[in-house]
mmCIF file of N, CA and C in Angstrom:
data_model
loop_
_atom_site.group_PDB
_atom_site.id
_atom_site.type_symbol
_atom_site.label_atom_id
_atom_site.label_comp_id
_atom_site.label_asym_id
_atom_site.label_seq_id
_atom_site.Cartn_x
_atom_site.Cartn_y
_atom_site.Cartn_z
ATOM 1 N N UNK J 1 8.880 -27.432 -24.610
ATOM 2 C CA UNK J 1 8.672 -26.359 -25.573
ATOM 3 C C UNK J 1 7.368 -25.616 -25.272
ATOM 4 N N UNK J 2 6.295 -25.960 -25.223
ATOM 5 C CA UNK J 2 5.121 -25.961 -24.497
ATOM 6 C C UNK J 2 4.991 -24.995 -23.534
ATOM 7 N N UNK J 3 5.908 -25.468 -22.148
ATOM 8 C CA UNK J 3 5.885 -24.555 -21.581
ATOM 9 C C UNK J 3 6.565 -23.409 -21.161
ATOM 10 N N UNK J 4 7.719 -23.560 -22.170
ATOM 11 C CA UNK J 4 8.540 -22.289 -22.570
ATOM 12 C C UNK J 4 7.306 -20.976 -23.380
ATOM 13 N N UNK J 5 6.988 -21.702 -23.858
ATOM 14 C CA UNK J 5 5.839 -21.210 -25.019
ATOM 15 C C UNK J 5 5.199 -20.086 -24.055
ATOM 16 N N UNK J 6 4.640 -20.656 -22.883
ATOM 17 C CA UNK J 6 2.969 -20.437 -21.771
ATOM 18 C C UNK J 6 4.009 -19.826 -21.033
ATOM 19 N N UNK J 7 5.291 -19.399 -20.747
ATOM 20 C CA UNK J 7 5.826 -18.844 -19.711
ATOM 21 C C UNK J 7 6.154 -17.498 -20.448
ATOM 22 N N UNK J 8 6.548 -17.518 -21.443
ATOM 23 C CA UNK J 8 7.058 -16.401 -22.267
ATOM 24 C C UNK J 8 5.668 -15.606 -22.657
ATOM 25 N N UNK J 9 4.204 -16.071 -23.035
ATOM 26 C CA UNK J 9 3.233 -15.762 -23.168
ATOM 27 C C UNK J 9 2.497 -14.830 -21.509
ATOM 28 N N UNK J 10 2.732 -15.795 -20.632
ATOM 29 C CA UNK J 10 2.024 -15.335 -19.012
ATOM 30 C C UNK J 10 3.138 -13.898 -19.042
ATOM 31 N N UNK J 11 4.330 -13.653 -19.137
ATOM 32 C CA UNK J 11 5.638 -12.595 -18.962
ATOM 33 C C UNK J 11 5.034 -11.802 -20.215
ATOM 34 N N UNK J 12 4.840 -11.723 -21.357
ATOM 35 C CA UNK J 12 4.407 -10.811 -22.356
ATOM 36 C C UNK J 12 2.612 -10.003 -21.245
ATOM 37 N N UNK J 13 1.787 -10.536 -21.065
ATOM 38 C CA UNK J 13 0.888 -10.661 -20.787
ATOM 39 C C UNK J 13 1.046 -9.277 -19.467
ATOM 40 N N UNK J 14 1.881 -9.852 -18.292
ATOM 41 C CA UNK J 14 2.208 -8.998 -16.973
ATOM 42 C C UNK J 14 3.427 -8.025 -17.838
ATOM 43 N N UNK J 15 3.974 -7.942 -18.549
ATOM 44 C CA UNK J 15 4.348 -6.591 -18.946
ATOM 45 C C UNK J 15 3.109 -5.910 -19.426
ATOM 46 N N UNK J 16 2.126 -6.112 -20.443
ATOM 47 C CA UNK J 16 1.610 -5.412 -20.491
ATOM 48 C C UNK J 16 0.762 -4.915 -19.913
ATOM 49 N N UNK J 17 0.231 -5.622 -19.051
ATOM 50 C CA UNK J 17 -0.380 -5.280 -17.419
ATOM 51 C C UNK J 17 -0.035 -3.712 -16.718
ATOM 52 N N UNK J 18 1.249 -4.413 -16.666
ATOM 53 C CA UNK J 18 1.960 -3.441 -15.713
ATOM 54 C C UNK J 18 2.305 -1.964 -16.633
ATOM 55 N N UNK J 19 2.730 -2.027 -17.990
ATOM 56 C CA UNK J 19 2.769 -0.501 -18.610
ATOM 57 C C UNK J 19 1.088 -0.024 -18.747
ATOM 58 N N UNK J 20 0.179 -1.093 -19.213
ATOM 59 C CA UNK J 20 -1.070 -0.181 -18.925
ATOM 60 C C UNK J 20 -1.217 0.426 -17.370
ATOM 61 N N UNK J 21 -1.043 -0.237 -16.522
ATOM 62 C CA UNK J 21 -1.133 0.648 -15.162
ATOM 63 C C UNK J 21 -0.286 1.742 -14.994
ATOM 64 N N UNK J 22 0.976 1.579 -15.378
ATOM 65 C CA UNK J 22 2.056 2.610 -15.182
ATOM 66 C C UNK J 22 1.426 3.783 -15.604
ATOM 67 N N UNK J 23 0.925 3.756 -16.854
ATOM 68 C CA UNK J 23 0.701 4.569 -17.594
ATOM 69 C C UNK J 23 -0.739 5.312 -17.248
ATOM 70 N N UNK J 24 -1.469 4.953 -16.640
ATOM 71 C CA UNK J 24 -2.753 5.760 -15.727
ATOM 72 C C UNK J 24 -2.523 6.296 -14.549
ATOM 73 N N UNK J 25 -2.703 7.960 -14.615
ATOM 74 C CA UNK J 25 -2.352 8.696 -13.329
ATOM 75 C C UNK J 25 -2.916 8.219 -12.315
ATOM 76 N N UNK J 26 -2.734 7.894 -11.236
ATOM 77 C CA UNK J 26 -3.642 7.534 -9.932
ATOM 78 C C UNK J 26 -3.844 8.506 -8.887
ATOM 79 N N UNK J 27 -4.484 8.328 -7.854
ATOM 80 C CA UNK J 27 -4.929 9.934 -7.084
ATOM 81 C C UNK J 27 -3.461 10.055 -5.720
ATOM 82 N N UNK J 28 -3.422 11.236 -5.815
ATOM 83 C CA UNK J 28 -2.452 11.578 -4.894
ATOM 84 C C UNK J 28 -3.686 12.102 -3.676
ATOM 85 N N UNK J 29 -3.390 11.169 -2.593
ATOM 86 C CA UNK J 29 -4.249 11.518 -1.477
ATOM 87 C C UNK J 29 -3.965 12.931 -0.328
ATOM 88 N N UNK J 30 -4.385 13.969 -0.099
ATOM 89 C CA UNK J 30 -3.367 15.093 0.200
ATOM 90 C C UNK J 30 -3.556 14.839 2.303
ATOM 91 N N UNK J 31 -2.164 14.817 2.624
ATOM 92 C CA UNK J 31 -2.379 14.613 3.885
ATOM 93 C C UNK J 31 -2.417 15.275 4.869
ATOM 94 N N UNK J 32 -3.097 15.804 5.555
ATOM 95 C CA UNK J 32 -3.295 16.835 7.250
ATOM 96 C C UNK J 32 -2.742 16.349 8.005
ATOM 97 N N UNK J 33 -1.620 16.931 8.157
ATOM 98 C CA UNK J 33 -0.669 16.370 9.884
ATOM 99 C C UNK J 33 -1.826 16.601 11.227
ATOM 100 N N UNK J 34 -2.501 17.693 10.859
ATOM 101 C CA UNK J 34 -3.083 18.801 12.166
ATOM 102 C C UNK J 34 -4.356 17.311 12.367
ATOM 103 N N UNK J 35 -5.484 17.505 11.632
ATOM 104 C CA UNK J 35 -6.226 16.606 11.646
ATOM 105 C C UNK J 35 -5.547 15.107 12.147
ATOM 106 N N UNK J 36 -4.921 14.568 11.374
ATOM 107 C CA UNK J 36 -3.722 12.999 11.443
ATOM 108 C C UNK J 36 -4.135 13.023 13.026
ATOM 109 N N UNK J 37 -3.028 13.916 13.383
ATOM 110 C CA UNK J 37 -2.909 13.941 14.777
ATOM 111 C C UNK J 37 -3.534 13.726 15.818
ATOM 112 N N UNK J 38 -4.658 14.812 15.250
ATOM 113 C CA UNK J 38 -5.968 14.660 16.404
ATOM 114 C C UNK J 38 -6.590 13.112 16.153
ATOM 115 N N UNK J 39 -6.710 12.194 15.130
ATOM 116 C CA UNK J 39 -7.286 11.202 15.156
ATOM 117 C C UNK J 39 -6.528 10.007 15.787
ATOM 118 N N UNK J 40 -4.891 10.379 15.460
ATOM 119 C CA UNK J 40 -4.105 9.102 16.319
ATOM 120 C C UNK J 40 -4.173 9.205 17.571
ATOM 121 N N UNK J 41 -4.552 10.554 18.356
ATOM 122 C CA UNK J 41 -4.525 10.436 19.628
ATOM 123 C C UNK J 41 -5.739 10.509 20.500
ATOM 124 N N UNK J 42 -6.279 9.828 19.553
ATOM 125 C CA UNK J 42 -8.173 9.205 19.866
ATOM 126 C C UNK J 42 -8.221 7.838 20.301
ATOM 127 N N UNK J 43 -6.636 6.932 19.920
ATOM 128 C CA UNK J 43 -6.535 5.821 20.013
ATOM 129 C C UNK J 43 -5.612 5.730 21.808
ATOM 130 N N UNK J 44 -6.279 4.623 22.362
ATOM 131 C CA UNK J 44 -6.355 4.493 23.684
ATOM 132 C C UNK J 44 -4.882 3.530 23.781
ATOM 133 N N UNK J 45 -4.196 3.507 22.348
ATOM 134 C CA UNK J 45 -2.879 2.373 22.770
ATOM 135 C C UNK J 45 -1.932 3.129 22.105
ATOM 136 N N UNK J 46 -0.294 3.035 22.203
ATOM 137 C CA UNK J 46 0.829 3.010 21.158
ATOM 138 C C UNK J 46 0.492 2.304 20.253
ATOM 139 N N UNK J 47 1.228 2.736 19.078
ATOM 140 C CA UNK J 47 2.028 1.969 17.718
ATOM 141 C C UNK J 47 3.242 1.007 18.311
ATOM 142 N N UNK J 48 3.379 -0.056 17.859
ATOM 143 C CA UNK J 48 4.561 -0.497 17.862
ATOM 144 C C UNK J 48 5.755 0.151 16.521
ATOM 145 N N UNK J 49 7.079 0.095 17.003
ATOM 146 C CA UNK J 49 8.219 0.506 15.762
ATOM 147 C C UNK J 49 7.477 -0.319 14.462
ATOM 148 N N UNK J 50 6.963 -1.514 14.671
ATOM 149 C CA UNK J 50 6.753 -2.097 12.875
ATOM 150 C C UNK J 50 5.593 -1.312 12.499
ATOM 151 N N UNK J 51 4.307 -1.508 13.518
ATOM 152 C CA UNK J 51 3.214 -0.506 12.957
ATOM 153 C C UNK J 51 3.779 0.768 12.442
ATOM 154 N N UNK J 52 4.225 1.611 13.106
ATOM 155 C CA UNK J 52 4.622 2.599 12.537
ATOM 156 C C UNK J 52 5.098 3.023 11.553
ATOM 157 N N UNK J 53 6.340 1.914 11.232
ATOM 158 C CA UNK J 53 6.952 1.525 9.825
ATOM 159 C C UNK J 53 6.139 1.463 8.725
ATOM 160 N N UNK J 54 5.159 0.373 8.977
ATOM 161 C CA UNK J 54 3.929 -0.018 7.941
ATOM 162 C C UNK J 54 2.977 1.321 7.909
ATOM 163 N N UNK J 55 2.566 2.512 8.887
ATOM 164 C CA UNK J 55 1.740 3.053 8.526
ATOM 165 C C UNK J 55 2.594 4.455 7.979
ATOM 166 N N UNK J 56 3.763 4.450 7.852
ATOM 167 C CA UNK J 56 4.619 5.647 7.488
ATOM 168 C C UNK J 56 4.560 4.944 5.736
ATOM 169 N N UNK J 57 4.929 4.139 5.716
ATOM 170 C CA UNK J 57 5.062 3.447 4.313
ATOM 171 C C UNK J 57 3.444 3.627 3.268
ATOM 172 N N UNK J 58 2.745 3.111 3.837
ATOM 173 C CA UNK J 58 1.468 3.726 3.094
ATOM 174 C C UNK J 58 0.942 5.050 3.205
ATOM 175 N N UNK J 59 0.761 5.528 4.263
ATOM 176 C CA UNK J 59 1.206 7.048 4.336
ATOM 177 C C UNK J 59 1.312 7.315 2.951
ATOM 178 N N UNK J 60 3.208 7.258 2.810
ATOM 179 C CA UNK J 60 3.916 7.130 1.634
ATOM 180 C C UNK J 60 3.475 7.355 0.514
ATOM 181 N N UNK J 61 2.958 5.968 0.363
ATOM 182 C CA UNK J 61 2.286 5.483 -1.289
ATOM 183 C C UNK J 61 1.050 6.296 -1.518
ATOM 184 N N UNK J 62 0.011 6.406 -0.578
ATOM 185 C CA UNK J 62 -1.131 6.894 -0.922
ATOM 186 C C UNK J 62 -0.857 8.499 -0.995
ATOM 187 N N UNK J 63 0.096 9.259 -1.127
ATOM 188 C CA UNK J 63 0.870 10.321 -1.017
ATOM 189 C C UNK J 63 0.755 10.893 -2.441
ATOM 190 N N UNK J 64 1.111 9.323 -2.932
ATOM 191 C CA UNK J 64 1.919 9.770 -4.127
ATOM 192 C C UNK J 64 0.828 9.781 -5.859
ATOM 193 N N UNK J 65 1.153 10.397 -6.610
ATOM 194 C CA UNK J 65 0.211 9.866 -8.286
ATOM 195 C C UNK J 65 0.033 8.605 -8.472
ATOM 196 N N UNK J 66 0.115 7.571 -7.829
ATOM 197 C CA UNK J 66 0.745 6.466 -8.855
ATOM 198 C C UNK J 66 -0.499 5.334 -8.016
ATOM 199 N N UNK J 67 -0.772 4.724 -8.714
ATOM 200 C CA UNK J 67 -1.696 3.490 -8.258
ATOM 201 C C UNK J 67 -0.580 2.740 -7.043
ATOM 202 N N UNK J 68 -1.740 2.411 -6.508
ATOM 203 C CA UNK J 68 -0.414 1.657 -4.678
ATOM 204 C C UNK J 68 -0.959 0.369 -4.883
ATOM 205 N N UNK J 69 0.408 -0.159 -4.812
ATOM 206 C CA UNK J 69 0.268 -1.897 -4.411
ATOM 207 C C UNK J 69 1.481 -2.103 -3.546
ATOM 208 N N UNK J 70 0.523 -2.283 -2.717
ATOM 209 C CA UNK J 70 1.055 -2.880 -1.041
ATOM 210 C C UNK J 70 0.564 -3.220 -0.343
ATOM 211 N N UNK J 71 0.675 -4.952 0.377
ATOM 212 C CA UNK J 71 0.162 -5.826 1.450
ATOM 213 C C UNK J 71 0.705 -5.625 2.576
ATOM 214 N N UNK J 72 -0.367 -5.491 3.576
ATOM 215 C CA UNK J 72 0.186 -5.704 4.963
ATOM 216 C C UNK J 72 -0.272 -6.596 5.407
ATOM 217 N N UNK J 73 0.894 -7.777 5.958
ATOM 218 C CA UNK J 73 0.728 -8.971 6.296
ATOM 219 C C UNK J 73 0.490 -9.133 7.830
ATOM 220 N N UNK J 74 0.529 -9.542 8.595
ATOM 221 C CA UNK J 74 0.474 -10.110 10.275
ATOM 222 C C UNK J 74 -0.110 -11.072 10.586
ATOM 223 N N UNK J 75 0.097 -12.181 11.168
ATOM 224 C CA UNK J 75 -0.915 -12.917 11.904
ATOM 225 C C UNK J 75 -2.032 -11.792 12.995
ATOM 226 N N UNK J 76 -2.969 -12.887 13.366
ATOM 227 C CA UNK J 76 -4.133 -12.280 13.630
ATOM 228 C C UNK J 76 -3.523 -11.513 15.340
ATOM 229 N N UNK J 77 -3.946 -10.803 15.483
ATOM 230 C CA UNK J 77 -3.843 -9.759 16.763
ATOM 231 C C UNK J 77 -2.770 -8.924 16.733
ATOM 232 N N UNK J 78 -1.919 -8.730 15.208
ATOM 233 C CA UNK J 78 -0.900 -7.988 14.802
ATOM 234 C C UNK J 78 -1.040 -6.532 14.721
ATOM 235 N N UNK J 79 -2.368 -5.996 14.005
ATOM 236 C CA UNK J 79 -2.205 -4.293 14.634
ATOM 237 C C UNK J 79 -2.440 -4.311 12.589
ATOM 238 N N UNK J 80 -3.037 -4.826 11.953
ATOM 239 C CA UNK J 80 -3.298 -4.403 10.696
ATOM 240 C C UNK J 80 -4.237 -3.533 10.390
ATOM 241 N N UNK J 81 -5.439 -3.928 11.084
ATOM 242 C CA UNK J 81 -6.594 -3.161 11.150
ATOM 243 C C UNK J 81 -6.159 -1.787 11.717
ATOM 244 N N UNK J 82 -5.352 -1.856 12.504
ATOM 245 C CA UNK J 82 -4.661 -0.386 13.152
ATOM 246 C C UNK J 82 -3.699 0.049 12.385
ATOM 247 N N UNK J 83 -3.362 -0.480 11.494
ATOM 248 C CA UNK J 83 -2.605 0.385 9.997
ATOM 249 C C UNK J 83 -2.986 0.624 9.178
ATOM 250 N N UNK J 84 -4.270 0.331 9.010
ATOM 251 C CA UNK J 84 -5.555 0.659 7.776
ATOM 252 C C UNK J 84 -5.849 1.619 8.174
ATOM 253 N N UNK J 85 -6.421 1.509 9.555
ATOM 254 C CA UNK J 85 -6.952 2.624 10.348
ATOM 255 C C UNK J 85 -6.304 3.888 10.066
ATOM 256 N N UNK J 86 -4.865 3.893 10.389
ATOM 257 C CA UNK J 86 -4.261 5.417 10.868
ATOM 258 C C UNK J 86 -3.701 5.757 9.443
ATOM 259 N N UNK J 87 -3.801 4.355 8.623
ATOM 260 C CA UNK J 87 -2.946 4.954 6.803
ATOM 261 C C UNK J 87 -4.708 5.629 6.246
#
C-alpha cells in the first residue's frame, strides 16, 4: 500500500514537472546554413550517417520554442563532442 502510495505520489509530482515546463516558452535558436557551412568545412574529417543523424536531430530541437531534452550517448571515441560541436 505504501508503495502504491510513493509511486502514485513520484507520477503526480513528474506530471507536474513536466506541464510546468511545457508551459514556459523556450528560445528558438535561428540557424545560418551560409555560416553552418563555412564552419563544418573547417573540420579536417567526415560525419559518419549516425553523426549526422544525431546532429540533424538537435539541429532540430534547438530550432524549435520548446525547452530540448536530448542525450547523446556513444562510447568514448564516438564523435559526441563532434555533435555538440556542429549542433
Amino acid at each position: 500500500q505504501k508503495a502504491a502510495e510513493r509511486v502514485r505520489d513520484v507520477a503526480a509530482e513528474l506530471l507536474d514537472i513536466y506541464a510546468q515546463r511545457a508551459a514556459k516558452a523556450g528560445f528558438a535558436f535561428k540557424h545560418n546554413r551560409e555560416q553552418y557551412q563555412l564552419f563544418c568545412q573547417s573540420f579536417p574529417f567526415e560525419t559518419t550517417p549516425d553523426q549526422e543523424q544525431a546532429i540533424n536531430a538537435v539541429l532540430s530541437d534547438m530550432c524549435q520554442p520548446l525547452a530540448m531534452d536530448r542525450l547523446v550517448c556513444g562510447d568514448v571515441g564516438f564523435g559526441k563532442t563532434e555533435v555538440a560541436m556542429r549542433a
